[in-house]
Amino acid sequence: MKERPLVSQEEILKQREYMRLVREIDRRPQSYHIVSMGCQMNARDSETIAGMLEEMGMERQPVREQADLILYNTCCVRENAENKALGNVIWLKELKRDKSELMICVGGCMTQEKGMAATMKKRYPFIDLIYGTHNLYRLPEYIYRFLQGREPVVEVLDTDGEVVEGLPEKRESVHTSFVNIMYGCNNFCSYCIVPYVRGRERSRDPEDIEREVAQLLEKGAQEIVLLGQNVNSYRGGGAEFANLLRRLDRLGVPRIRFMTSHPKDLSDELIAAYGDLEHLMPSLHLPVQAGNDEILRQMNRRYNRARYLDLVRRLRAVRPEIGLTSDIIVGFPGETEAQFEDTMSLVREVRFDAAYTFIYSPRKGTKAAEMPDPVTAEEKSARIQRLIDLQQAIAYEALCAQVGRKEIVLVDSVSTRDAGSVGGKTPRGHMVNFPGSAELIGKFVEVEITSAGKNTLRGKLV
């Protein structure tokens, strides 16, 4: 394996010095508001951004319009995510007219797209800072440069990315913590832009991960969620990810989850870990994307329907109660009605607890964007509605099957719909609401499941 690309500690110390210098500037922003879009990887990046901004002397402002610095951490995996980000940025133009000192920053996957930074600079000259995914760690330097000259800073690096250790962070939750174990992707699925904006795969050292998790446990973490574009290929794949899970299990992490897994790299060792590890939760997000072999081939997924179903069978053999969730794309270029029905039949056979369904969105620069696509938008919409109806019925049956069971729930929130109720997840990942107070947040409680809704369960404390 080639040497791990790592940002030097000298560079990190340099950025920490910029944090100190920004903190000493009288006219620096006093407050910040981060708008985080997209996946959990972006949410974790936003925690690092918040940590750096607070190190620069800023305080979080929950009301966007009242913040002195507004930062958009963008997503571009689908067209509607990109449109949403750009729509929000345009809105800031009006806000800045009334608040000239407002600092506007845009970063993340969208700005890393080829040509996007130059386009944004031309169309939206009121943006003060544009940066990409690979130079997030240099945010303090860019903010300092802007505050010194009050001229826009635009810098996006065309690299495969590096691993960064040692930056400050501001965790959104003490009890459930995201931990990056790797970055980037080498798979190049024909519909996906992620390898182009997140770079190639690079893994953190297991010692660094173990150290971070141990520190989170000391601070009260009850659940660790390991993140990566494809955690199954961590440090080369095979048994290595399973070995990392075993190390963390020995630390005594009460609950371990991870996402996302690519089926082509789901190893025998990882399947066995579901039967062996006390703290590994019986839940797995395993994106299938389609149920037809020809569509899977055109997607460059590098597994077929039979292989996916065999993985499901083997997982349920070692952990019968495991809850499986998935991603499914409808309307891939040229998908026929028969090919779509293959996806429907796979959903009926696997019976996912939940599935995130999407109409195919062409992304410029990917192979699928160049494929002919005779399927009409109306047909795609009709198909996805059929898929949603099917999956909702299956998910509801899975929830109903939980009624009468007693489950250990990690309480993580106060219910916004039911006064006097709190919510949390079962080991399988089902959300449960039940009567209780905010004092229970961060604690494990035993709950008897009393009823099922379309998406959640109801229960009572035992």
GROMACS .gro file of C-alpha atoms in nm:
model
  462
    1MET     CA    1   0.000   0.000   0.000
    2LYS     CA    2   0.131   0.345  -0.088
    3GLU     CA    3   0.225   0.582   0.192
    4ARG     CA    4  -0.069   0.752   0.355
    5PRO     CA    5  -0.106   1.118   0.237
    6LEU     CA    6  -0.096   1.320   0.558
    7VAL     CA    7  -0.107   1.694   0.620
    8SER     CA    8   0.200   1.773   0.831
    9GLN     CA    9   0.169   1.883   1.191
   10GLU     CA   10   0.375   2.188   1.094
   11GLU     CA   11   0.088   2.289   0.865
   12ILE     CA   12  -0.167   2.230   1.141
   13LEU     CA   13   0.038   2.446   1.380
   14LYS     CA   14   0.046   2.712   1.110
   15GLN     CA   15  -0.333   2.707   1.086
   16ARG     CA   16  -0.365   2.726   1.464
   17GLU     CA   17  -0.147   3.038   1.452
   18TYR     CA   18  -0.387   3.187   1.198
   19MET     CA   19  -0.671   3.108   1.439
   20ARG     CA   20  -0.488   3.309   1.705
   21LEU     CA   21  -0.426   3.598   1.465
   22VAL     CA   22  -0.791   3.611   1.361
   23ARG     CA   23  -0.899   3.614   1.725
   24GLU     CA   24  -0.690   3.928   1.779
   25ILE     CA   25  -0.849   4.124   1.490
   26ASP     CA   26  -1.095   4.381   1.626
   27ARG     CA   27  -1.324   4.372   1.322
   28ARG     CA   28  -1.343   3.996   1.295
   29PRO     CA   29  -1.685   3.827   1.292
   30GLN     CA   30  -1.814   3.772   1.644
   31SER     CA   31  -2.065   3.498   1.558
   32TYR     CA   32  -2.111   3.225   1.298
   33HIS     CA   33  -2.385   3.011   1.148
   34ILE     CA   34  -2.312   2.694   0.949
   35VAL     CA   35  -2.558   2.548   0.701
   36SER     CA   36  -2.457   2.185   0.652
   37MET     CA   37  -2.604   2.003   0.354
   38GLY     CA   38  -2.585   1.642   0.242
   39CYS     CA   39  -2.436   1.340   0.413
   40GLN     CA   40  -2.298   1.260   0.757
   41MET     CA   41  -1.946   1.322   0.623
   42ASN     CA   42  -2.046   1.684   0.567
   43ALA     CA   43  -2.202   1.698   0.913
   44ARG     CA   44  -1.873   1.578   1.061
   45ASP     CA   45  -1.680   1.834   0.853
   46SER     CA   46  -1.911   2.103   0.990
   47GLU     CA   47  -1.813   2.004   1.345
   48THR     CA   48  -1.449   2.064   1.252
   49ILE     CA   49  -1.538   2.397   1.089
   50ALA     CA   50  -1.727   2.501   1.403
   51GLY     CA   51  -1.428   2.405   1.616
   52MET     CA   52  -1.196   2.623   1.410
   53LEU     CA   53  -1.436   2.919   1.409
   54GLU     CA   54  -1.473   2.903   1.786
   55GLU     CA   55  -1.096   2.884   1.820
   56MET     CA   56  -1.095   3.211   1.622
   57GLY     CA   57  -1.314   3.368   1.887
   58MET     CA   58  -1.658   3.334   1.731
   59GLU     CA   59  -1.972   3.207   1.897
   60ARG     CA   60  -2.240   2.998   1.733
   61GLN     CA   61  -2.549   3.196   1.634
   62PRO     CA   62  -2.855   2.971   1.582
   63VAL     CA   63  -3.041   3.238   1.382
   64ARG     CA   64  -2.878   3.261   1.040
   65GLU     CA   65  -2.980   3.622   0.971
   66GLN     CA   66  -2.818   3.742   1.294
   67ALA     CA   67  -2.475   3.585   1.235
   68ASP     CA   68  -2.166   3.784   1.135
   69LEU     CA   69  -2.028   3.491   0.932
   70ILE     CA   70  -2.247   3.248   0.736
   71LEU     CA   71  -2.085   2.937   0.593
   72TYR     CA   72  -2.248   2.690   0.356
   73ASN     CA   73  -2.100   2.340   0.361
   74THR     CA   74  -2.248   2.218   0.034
   75CYS     CA   75  -2.342   1.889  -0.132
   76CYS     CA   76  -2.358   1.808  -0.501
   77VAL     CA   77  -2.428   1.436  -0.512
   78ARG     CA   78  -2.765   1.512  -0.675
   79GLU     CA   79  -2.881   1.804  -0.884
   80ASN     CA   80  -3.148   1.918  -0.636
   81ALA     CA   81  -2.884   1.945  -0.362
   82GLU     CA   82  -2.676   2.171  -0.583
   83ASN     CA   83  -2.978   2.382  -0.681
   84LYS     CA   84  -3.075   2.418  -0.316
   85ALA     CA   85  -2.727   2.538  -0.224
   86LEU     CA   86  -2.716   2.793  -0.505
   87GLY     CA   87  -3.066   2.914  -0.419
   88ASN     CA   88  -2.959   2.976  -0.061
   89VAL     CA   89  -2.646   3.159  -0.171
   90ILE     CA   90  -2.846   3.393  -0.396
   91TRP     CA   91  -3.068   3.479  -0.100
   92LEU     CA   92  -2.761   3.597   0.095
   93LYS     CA   93  -2.704   3.876  -0.159
   94GLU     CA   94  -3.008   4.060  -0.023
   95LEU     CA   95  -2.899   4.001   0.335
   96LYS     CA   96  -2.555   4.144   0.268
   97ARG     CA   97  -2.702   4.464   0.125
   98ASP     CA   98  -2.841   4.541   0.468
   99LYS     CA   99  -2.540   4.402   0.657
  100SER     CA  100  -2.226   4.503   0.469
  101GLU     CA  101  -1.988   4.350   0.726
  102LEU     CA  102  -2.144   4.006   0.684
  103MET     CA  103  -1.887   3.747   0.574
  104ILE     CA  104  -2.017   3.480   0.338
  105CYS     CA  105  -1.823   3.154   0.291
  106VAL     CA  106  -1.908   2.861   0.064
  107GLY     CA  107  -1.723   2.530   0.068
  108GLY     CA  108  -1.781   2.157   0.041
  109CYS     CA  109  -1.842   1.919  -0.245
  110MET     CA  110  -2.022   2.161  -0.479
  111THR     CA  111  -1.733   2.407  -0.489
  112GLN     CA  112  -1.493   2.118  -0.560
  113GLU     CA  113  -1.670   2.043  -0.890
  114LYS     CA  114  -1.458   2.130  -1.191
  115GLY     CA  115  -1.516   2.492  -1.290
  116MET     CA  116  -1.772   2.561  -1.017
  117ALA     CA  117  -1.553   2.796  -0.811
  118ALA     CA  118  -1.481   3.016  -1.115
  119THR     CA  119  -1.850   3.017  -1.208
  120MET     CA  120  -1.954   3.118  -0.857
  121LYS     CA  121  -1.691   3.391  -0.841
  122LYS     CA  122  -1.831   3.542  -1.160
  123ARG     CA  123  -2.201   3.503  -1.082
  124TYR     CA  124  -2.189   3.575  -0.709
  125PRO     CA  125  -1.920   3.838  -0.645
  126PHE     CA  126  -2.068   3.907  -0.301
  127ILE     CA  127  -1.925   3.574  -0.172
  128ASP     CA  128  -1.614   3.646   0.034
  129LEU     CA  129  -1.458   3.299   0.053
  130ILE     CA  130  -1.484   2.993  -0.172
  131TYR     CA  131  -1.285   2.680  -0.087
  132GLY     CA  132  -1.306   2.307  -0.165
  133THR     CA  133  -1.314   1.978   0.021
  134HIS     CA  134  -0.937   1.922   0.009
  135ASN     CA  135  -0.834   2.249   0.175
  136LEU     CA  136  -1.093   2.278   0.452
  137TYR     CA  137  -0.810   2.268   0.706
  138ARG     CA  138  -0.679   2.599   0.566
  139LEU     CA  139  -1.001   2.786   0.650
  140PRO     CA  140  -0.829   2.994   0.925
  141GLU     CA  141  -0.567   3.114   0.678
  142TYR     CA  142  -0.831   3.213   0.422
  143ILE     CA  143  -1.042   3.399   0.679
  144TYR     CA  144  -0.732   3.587   0.796
  145ARG     CA  145  -0.643   3.682   0.438
  146PHE     CA  146  -0.993   3.814   0.376
  147LEU     CA  147  -1.003   4.015   0.698
  148GLN     CA  148  -0.667   4.171   0.617
  149GLY     CA  149  -0.751   4.281   0.264
  150ARG     CA  150  -1.132   4.262   0.241
  151GLU     CA  151  -1.090   4.105  -0.103
  152PRO     CA  152  -1.262   3.776  -0.200
  153VAL     CA  153  -1.054   3.462  -0.149
  154VAL     CA  154  -1.112   3.177  -0.395
  155GLU     CA  155  -0.897   2.866  -0.362
  156VAL     CA  156  -0.989   2.511  -0.461
  157LEU     CA  157  -0.714   2.248  -0.480
  158ASP     CA  158  -0.705   1.994  -0.763
  159THR     CA  159  -0.559   1.703  -0.567
  160ASP     CA  160  -0.664   1.360  -0.443
  161GLY     CA  161  -0.684   1.491  -0.088
  162GLU     CA  162  -0.497   1.417   0.233
  163VAL     CA  163  -0.565   1.295   0.585
  164VAL     CA  164  -0.580   1.572   0.845
  165GLU     CA  165  -0.526   1.515   1.216
  166GLY     CA  166  -0.524   1.758   1.507
  167LEU     CA  167  -0.784   2.021   1.421
  168PRO     CA  168  -1.025   2.154   1.686
  169GLU     CA  169  -1.387   2.044   1.679
  170LYS     CA  170  -1.725   2.139   1.819
  171ARG     CA  171  -1.939   1.828   1.856
  172GLU     CA  172  -2.312   1.854   1.788
  173SER     CA  173  -2.382   1.566   2.025
  174VAL     CA  174  -2.192   1.433   2.322
  175HIS     CA  175  -2.376   1.102   2.327
  176THR     CA  176  -2.367   1.003   1.957
  177SER     CA  177  -2.043   1.092   1.781
  178PHE     CA  178  -1.937   1.066   1.417
  179VAL     CA  179  -1.579   0.951   1.357
  180ASN     CA  180  -1.422   0.962   1.012
  181ILE     CA  181  -1.209   0.657   0.943
  182MET     CA  182  -1.137   0.727   0.576
  183TYR     CA  183  -1.201   0.979   0.301
  184GLY     CA  184  -1.264   0.961  -0.072
  185CYS     CA  185  -1.367   0.684  -0.305
  186ASN     CA  186  -1.201   0.468  -0.573
  187ASN     CA  187  -1.513   0.303  -0.713
  188PHE     CA  188  -1.621   0.543  -0.989
  189CYS     CA  189  -1.980   0.426  -1.015
  190SER     CA  190  -2.094   0.566  -1.348
  191TYR     CA  191  -2.361   0.792  -1.196
  192CYS     CA  192  -2.159   0.926  -0.902
  193ILE     CA  193  -1.956   1.245  -0.869
  194VAL     CA  194  -1.811   1.166  -0.526
  195PRO     CA  195  -1.463   1.047  -0.644
  196TYR     CA  196  -1.426   1.373  -0.837
  197VAL     CA  197  -1.507   1.600  -0.543
  198ARG     CA  198  -1.388   1.393  -0.246
  199GLY     CA  199  -1.074   1.249  -0.407
  200ARG     CA  200  -0.925   0.902  -0.386
  201GLU     CA  201  -0.946   0.672  -0.086
  202ARG     CA  202  -0.717   0.750   0.204
  203SER     CA  203  -0.750   0.592   0.547
  204ARG     CA  204  -0.665   0.717   0.892
  205ASP     CA  205  -0.427   0.513   1.104
  206PRO     CA  206  -0.613   0.280   1.343
  207GLU     CA  207  -0.415   0.423   1.636
  208ASP     CA  208  -0.547   0.774   1.561
  209ILE     CA  209  -0.903   0.644   1.535
  210GLU     CA  210  -0.874   0.445   1.855
  211ARG     CA  211  -0.732   0.748   2.036
  212GLU     CA  212  -1.018   0.970   1.917
  213VAL     CA  213  -1.280   0.715   2.019
  214ALA     CA  214  -1.121   0.673   2.363
  215GLN     CA  215  -1.135   1.051   2.414
  216LEU     CA  216  -1.500   1.059   2.309
  217LEU     CA  217  -1.579   0.782   2.558
  218GLU     CA  218  -1.418   0.986   2.834
  219LYS     CA  219  -1.649   1.276   2.741
  220GLY     CA  220  -1.958   1.058   2.765
  221ALA     CA  221  -2.010   0.915   2.417
  222GLN     CA  222  -2.250   0.620   2.416
  223GLU     CA  223  -2.262   0.556   2.043
  224ILE     CA  224  -1.988   0.588   1.780
  225VAL     CA  225  -2.077   0.607   1.411
  226LEU     CA  226  -1.779   0.536   1.186
  227LEU     CA  227  -1.788   0.725   0.856
  228GLY     CA  228  -1.642   0.680   0.511
  229GLN     CA  229  -1.756   0.682   0.151
  230ASN     CA  230  -1.684   0.308   0.157
  231VAL     CA  231  -1.580   0.188   0.502
  232ASN     CA  232  -1.542  -0.168   0.372
  233SER     CA  233  -1.226  -0.068   0.182
  234TYR     CA  234  -1.064   0.086   0.489
  235ARG     CA  235  -0.684   0.063   0.449
  236GLY     CA  236  -0.722  -0.172   0.154
  237GLY     CA  237  -1.035  -0.363   0.252
  238GLY     CA  238  -1.081  -0.729   0.337
  239ALA     CA  239  -1.026  -0.802   0.704
  240GLU     CA  240  -0.882  -0.461   0.790
  241PHE     CA  241  -1.213  -0.289   0.860
  242ALA     CA  242  -1.333  -0.585   1.064
  243ASN     CA  243  -1.009  -0.572   1.264
  244LEU     CA  244  -1.069  -0.201   1.336
  245LEU     CA  245  -1.418  -0.286   1.464
  246ARG     CA  246  -1.269  -0.550   1.694
  247ARG     CA  247  -1.023  -0.297   1.838
  248LEU     CA  248  -1.304  -0.050   1.909
  249ASP     CA  249  -1.526  -0.322   2.051
  250ARG     CA  250  -1.250  -0.403   2.303
  251LEU     CA  251  -1.248  -0.037   2.409
  252GLY     CA  252  -1.599  -0.088   2.542
  253VAL     CA  253  -1.788   0.149   2.312
  254PRO     CA  254  -2.150   0.083   2.416
  255ARG     CA  255  -2.278   0.104   2.058
  256ILE     CA  256  -2.089   0.092   1.728
  257ARG     CA  257  -2.244   0.171   1.391
  258PHE     CA  258  -2.093   0.264   1.057
  259MET     CA  259  -2.176   0.383   0.709
  260THR     CA  260  -2.155   0.351   0.417
  261SER     CA  261  -2.075  -0.002   0.296
  262HIS     CA  262  -2.020  -0.107  -0.064
  263PRO     CA  263  -2.149  -0.460  -0.130
  264LYS     CA  264  -1.853  -0.552  -0.349
  265ASP     CA  265  -1.617  -0.511  -0.052
  266LEU     CA  266  -1.830  -0.668   0.222
  267SER     CA  267  -1.582  -0.924   0.355
  268ASP     CA  268  -1.631  -1.259   0.523
  269GLU     CA  269  -1.457  -1.115   0.830
  270LEU     CA  270  -1.706  -0.828   0.854
  271ILE     CA  271  -2.001  -1.064   0.823
  272ALA     CA  272  -1.850  -1.278   1.100
  273ALA     CA  273  -1.805  -0.966   1.317
  274TYR     CA  274  -2.182  -0.925   1.328
  275GLY     CA  275  -2.201  -1.257   1.506
  276ASP     CA  276  -1.902  -1.200   1.736
  277LEU     CA  277  -1.886  -0.839   1.851
  278GLU     CA  278  -2.088  -0.744   2.156
  279HIS     CA  279  -2.108  -0.372   2.079
  280LEU     CA  280  -2.165  -0.382   1.702
  281MET     CA  281  -2.531  -0.294   1.650
  282PRO     CA  282  -2.754  -0.518   1.435
  283SER     CA  283  -2.804  -0.262   1.161
  284LEU     CA  284  -2.636  -0.212   0.825
  285HIS     CA  285  -2.679   0.038   0.544
  286LEU     CA  286  -2.595  -0.160   0.229
  287PRO     CA  287  -2.682   0.036  -0.088
  288VAL     CA  288  -2.803  -0.191  -0.368
  289GLN     CA  289  -2.897   0.089  -0.616
  290ALA     CA  290  -3.074  -0.152  -0.855
  291GLY     CA  291  -3.197  -0.510  -0.877
  292ASN     CA  292  -3.116  -0.582  -1.241
  293ASP     CA  293  -2.777  -0.721  -1.343
  294GLU     CA  294  -2.746  -0.518  -1.665
  295ILE     CA  295  -2.825  -0.193  -1.486
  296LEU     CA  296  -2.578  -0.282  -1.211
  297ARG     CA  297  -2.316  -0.347  -1.482
  298GLN     CA  298  -2.382  -0.011  -1.645
  299MET     CA  299  -2.362   0.153  -1.302
  300ASN     CA  300  -2.018  -0.008  -1.256
  301ARG     CA  301  -2.122  -0.152  -0.921
  302ARG     CA  302  -1.912  -0.468  -0.967
  303TYR     CA  303  -2.155  -0.712  -0.807
  304ASN     CA  304  -2.472  -0.872  -0.937
  305ARG     CA  305  -2.813  -0.943  -0.793
  306ALA     CA  306  -2.719  -1.296  -0.682
  307ARG     CA  307  -2.410  -1.170  -0.498
  308TYR     CA  308  -2.612  -0.906  -0.313
  309LEU     CA  309  -2.882  -1.153  -0.210
  310ASP     CA  310  -2.615  -1.397  -0.091
  311LEU     CA  311  -2.466  -1.126   0.131
  312VAL     CA  312  -2.810  -1.060   0.280
  313ARG     CA  313  -2.862  -1.431   0.345
  314ARG     CA  314  -2.524  -1.468   0.516
  315LEU     CA  315  -2.571  -1.156   0.729
  316ARG     CA  316  -2.907  -1.279   0.853
  317ALA     CA  317  -2.759  -1.621   0.921
  318VAL     CA  318  -2.510  -1.476   1.171
  319ARG     CA  319  -2.740  -1.198   1.304
  320PRO     CA  320  -3.105  -1.287   1.240
  321GLU     CA  321  -3.238  -0.962   1.388
  322ILE     CA  322  -3.019  -0.736   1.171
  323GLY     CA  323  -3.199  -0.440   1.017
  324LEU     CA  324  -3.095  -0.360   0.660
  325THR     CA  325  -3.139  -0.024   0.488
  326SER     CA  326  -3.044   0.074   0.136
  327ASP     CA  327  -3.020   0.335  -0.141
  328ILE     CA  328  -3.207   0.276  -0.467
  329ILE     CA  329  -3.191   0.473  -0.793
  330VAL     CA  330  -3.493   0.474  -1.025
  331GLY     CA  331  -3.471   0.572  -1.391
  332PHE     CA  332  -3.105   0.508  -1.465
  333PRO     CA  333  -3.047   0.593  -1.833
  334GLY     CA  334  -3.232   0.344  -2.051
  335GLU     CA  335  -3.384   0.145  -1.765
  336THR     CA  336  -3.672  -0.063  -1.901
  337GLU     CA  337  -3.993  -0.151  -1.722
  338ALA     CA  338  -3.872  -0.511  -1.687
  339GLN     CA  339  -3.543  -0.395  -1.535
  340PHE     CA  340  -3.729  -0.174  -1.290
  341GLU     CA  341  -3.949  -0.471  -1.194
  342ASP     CA  342  -3.629  -0.659  -1.107
  343THR     CA  343  -3.559  -0.386  -0.851
  344MET     CA  344  -3.913  -0.414  -0.715
  345SER     CA  345  -3.880  -0.791  -0.677
  346LEU     CA  346  -3.545  -0.753  -0.496
  347VAL     CA  347  -3.706  -0.510  -0.250
  348ARG     CA  348  -3.985  -0.763  -0.190
  349GLU     CA  349  -3.729  -1.037  -0.128
  350VAL     CA  350  -3.487  -0.847   0.098
  351ARG     CA  351  -3.751  -0.648   0.289
  352PHE     CA  352  -3.546  -0.345   0.391
  353ASP     CA  353  -3.627  -0.163   0.713
  354ALA     CA  354  -3.590   0.158   0.512
  355ALA     CA  355  -3.469   0.263   0.169
  356TYR     CA  356  -3.365   0.603   0.041
  357THR     CA  357  -3.505   0.624  -0.309
  358PHE     CA  358  -3.401   0.869  -0.579
  359ILE     CA  359  -3.477   0.944  -0.941
  360TYR     CA  360  -3.151   0.931  -1.135
  361SER     CA  361  -2.986   1.274  -1.148
  362PRO     CA  362  -2.724   1.329  -1.422
  363ARG     CA  363  -2.398   1.474  -1.291
  364LYS     CA  364  -2.171   1.642  -1.543
  365GLY     CA  365  -1.839   1.462  -1.578
  366THR     CA  366  -1.971   1.115  -1.497
  367LYS     CA  367  -2.009   0.839  -1.758
  368ALA     CA  368  -2.382   0.797  -1.705
  369ALA     CA  369  -2.441   1.162  -1.794
  370GLU     CA  370  -2.333   1.079  -2.152
  371MET     CA  371  -2.567   0.778  -2.189
  372PRO     CA  372  -2.884   0.805  -2.399
  373ASP     CA  373  -3.195   0.818  -2.183
  374PRO     CA  374  -3.527   0.754  -2.360
  375VAL     CA  375  -3.729   0.712  -2.039
  376THR     CA  376  -3.959   1.009  -1.978
  377ALA     CA  377  -3.965   1.207  -1.656
  378GLU     CA  378  -4.330   1.110  -1.612
  379GLU     CA  379  -4.247   0.740  -1.629
  380LYS     CA  380  -3.963   0.780  -1.380
  381SER     CA  381  -4.193   0.963  -1.139
  382ALA     CA  382  -4.458   0.692  -1.170
  383ARG     CA  383  -4.198   0.421  -1.105
  384ILE     CA  384  -4.051   0.582  -0.798
  385GLN     CA  385  -4.397   0.627  -0.649
  386ARG     CA  386  -4.461   0.255  -0.693
  387LEU     CA  387  -4.130   0.180  -0.524
  388ILE     CA  388  -4.202   0.420  -0.238
  389ASP     CA  389  -4.546   0.265  -0.183
  390LEU     CA  390  -4.395  -0.084  -0.174
  391GLN     CA  391  -4.112   0.009   0.061
  392GLN     CA  392  -4.341   0.199   0.296
  393ALA     CA  393  -4.565  -0.106   0.327
  394ILE     CA  394  -4.265  -0.330   0.400
  395ALA     CA  395  -4.122  -0.084   0.652
  396TYR     CA  396  -4.457  -0.060   0.831
  397GLU     CA  397  -4.476  -0.440   0.858
  398ALA     CA  398  -4.123  -0.443   1.006
  399LEU     CA  399  -4.228  -0.184   1.264
  400CYS     CA  400  -4.548  -0.370   1.351
  401ALA     CA  401  -4.342  -0.683   1.415
  402GLN     CA  402  -4.165  -0.494   1.696
  403VAL     CA  403  -4.485  -0.430   1.894
  404GLY     CA  404  -4.477  -0.612   2.228
  405ARG     CA  405  -4.098  -0.636   2.236
  406LYS     CA  406  -3.883  -0.479   2.506
  407GLU     CA  407  -3.586  -0.286   2.367
  408ILE     CA  408  -3.292  -0.094   2.507
  409VAL     CA  409  -3.315   0.258   2.368
  410LEU     CA  410  -3.045   0.526   2.367
  411VAL     CA  411  -3.241   0.847   2.426
  412ASP     CA  412  -3.113   1.124   2.199
  413SER     CA  413  -3.383   1.392   2.167
  414VAL     CA  414  -3.697   1.556   2.296
  415SER     CA  415  -3.990   1.488   2.065
  416THR     CA  416  -4.097   1.792   1.863
  417ARG     CA  417  -4.439   1.642   1.791
  418ASP     CA  418  -4.542   1.485   2.121
  419ALA     CA  419  -4.525   1.708   2.428
  420GLY     CA  420  -4.370   1.532   2.723
  421SER     CA  421  -4.205   1.267   2.506
  422VAL     CA  422  -3.849   1.179   2.415
  423GLY     CA  423  -3.704   0.964   2.140
  424GLY     CA  424  -3.417   0.735   2.064
  425LYS     CA  425  -3.305   0.433   1.863
  426THR     CA  426  -3.324   0.063   1.929
  427PRO     CA  427  -3.015  -0.147   1.855
  428ARG     CA  428  -3.166  -0.228   1.514
  429GLY     CA  429  -3.200   0.142   1.439
  430HIS     CA  430  -3.574   0.192   1.475
  431MET     CA  431  -3.680   0.527   1.619
  432VAL     CA  432  -3.900   0.505   1.930
  433ASN     CA  433  -4.094   0.787   2.099
  434PHE     CA  434  -4.221   0.745   2.454
  435PRO     CA  435  -4.322   0.957   2.755
  436GLY     CA  436  -4.019   1.098   2.931
  437SER     CA  437  -3.821   1.410   3.018
  438ALA     CA  438  -3.506   1.569   2.877
  439GLU     CA  439  -3.314   1.432   3.175
  440LEU     CA  440  -3.311   1.094   2.998
  441ILE     CA  441  -3.111   1.221   2.698
  442GLY     CA  442  -2.784   1.032   2.670
  443LYS     CA  443  -2.905   0.740   2.880
  444PHE     CA  444  -3.000   0.382   2.798
  445VAL     CA  445  -3.352   0.288   2.906
  446GLU     CA  446  -3.568  -0.019   2.860
  447VAL     CA  447  -3.882   0.052   2.659
  448GLU     CA  448  -4.177  -0.171   2.577
  449ILE     CA  449  -4.301  -0.113   2.221
  450THR     CA  450  -4.674  -0.044   2.232
  451SER     CA  451  -4.764   0.062   1.877
  452ALA     CA  452  -4.622   0.133   1.533
  453GLY     CA  453  -4.662   0.432   1.304
  454LYS     CA  454  -4.555   0.466   0.942
  455ASN     CA  455  -4.198   0.561   1.030
  456THR     CA  456  -4.158   0.533   1.406
  457LEU     CA  457  -4.254   0.325   1.707
  458ARG     CA  458  -4.432   0.426   2.024
  459GLY     CA  459  -4.351   0.280   2.361
  460LYS     CA  460  -4.347   0.314   2.739
  461LEU     CA  461  -4.070   0.293   2.996
  462VAL     CA  462  -4.044  -0.043   3.165
   0.00000   0.00000   0.00000
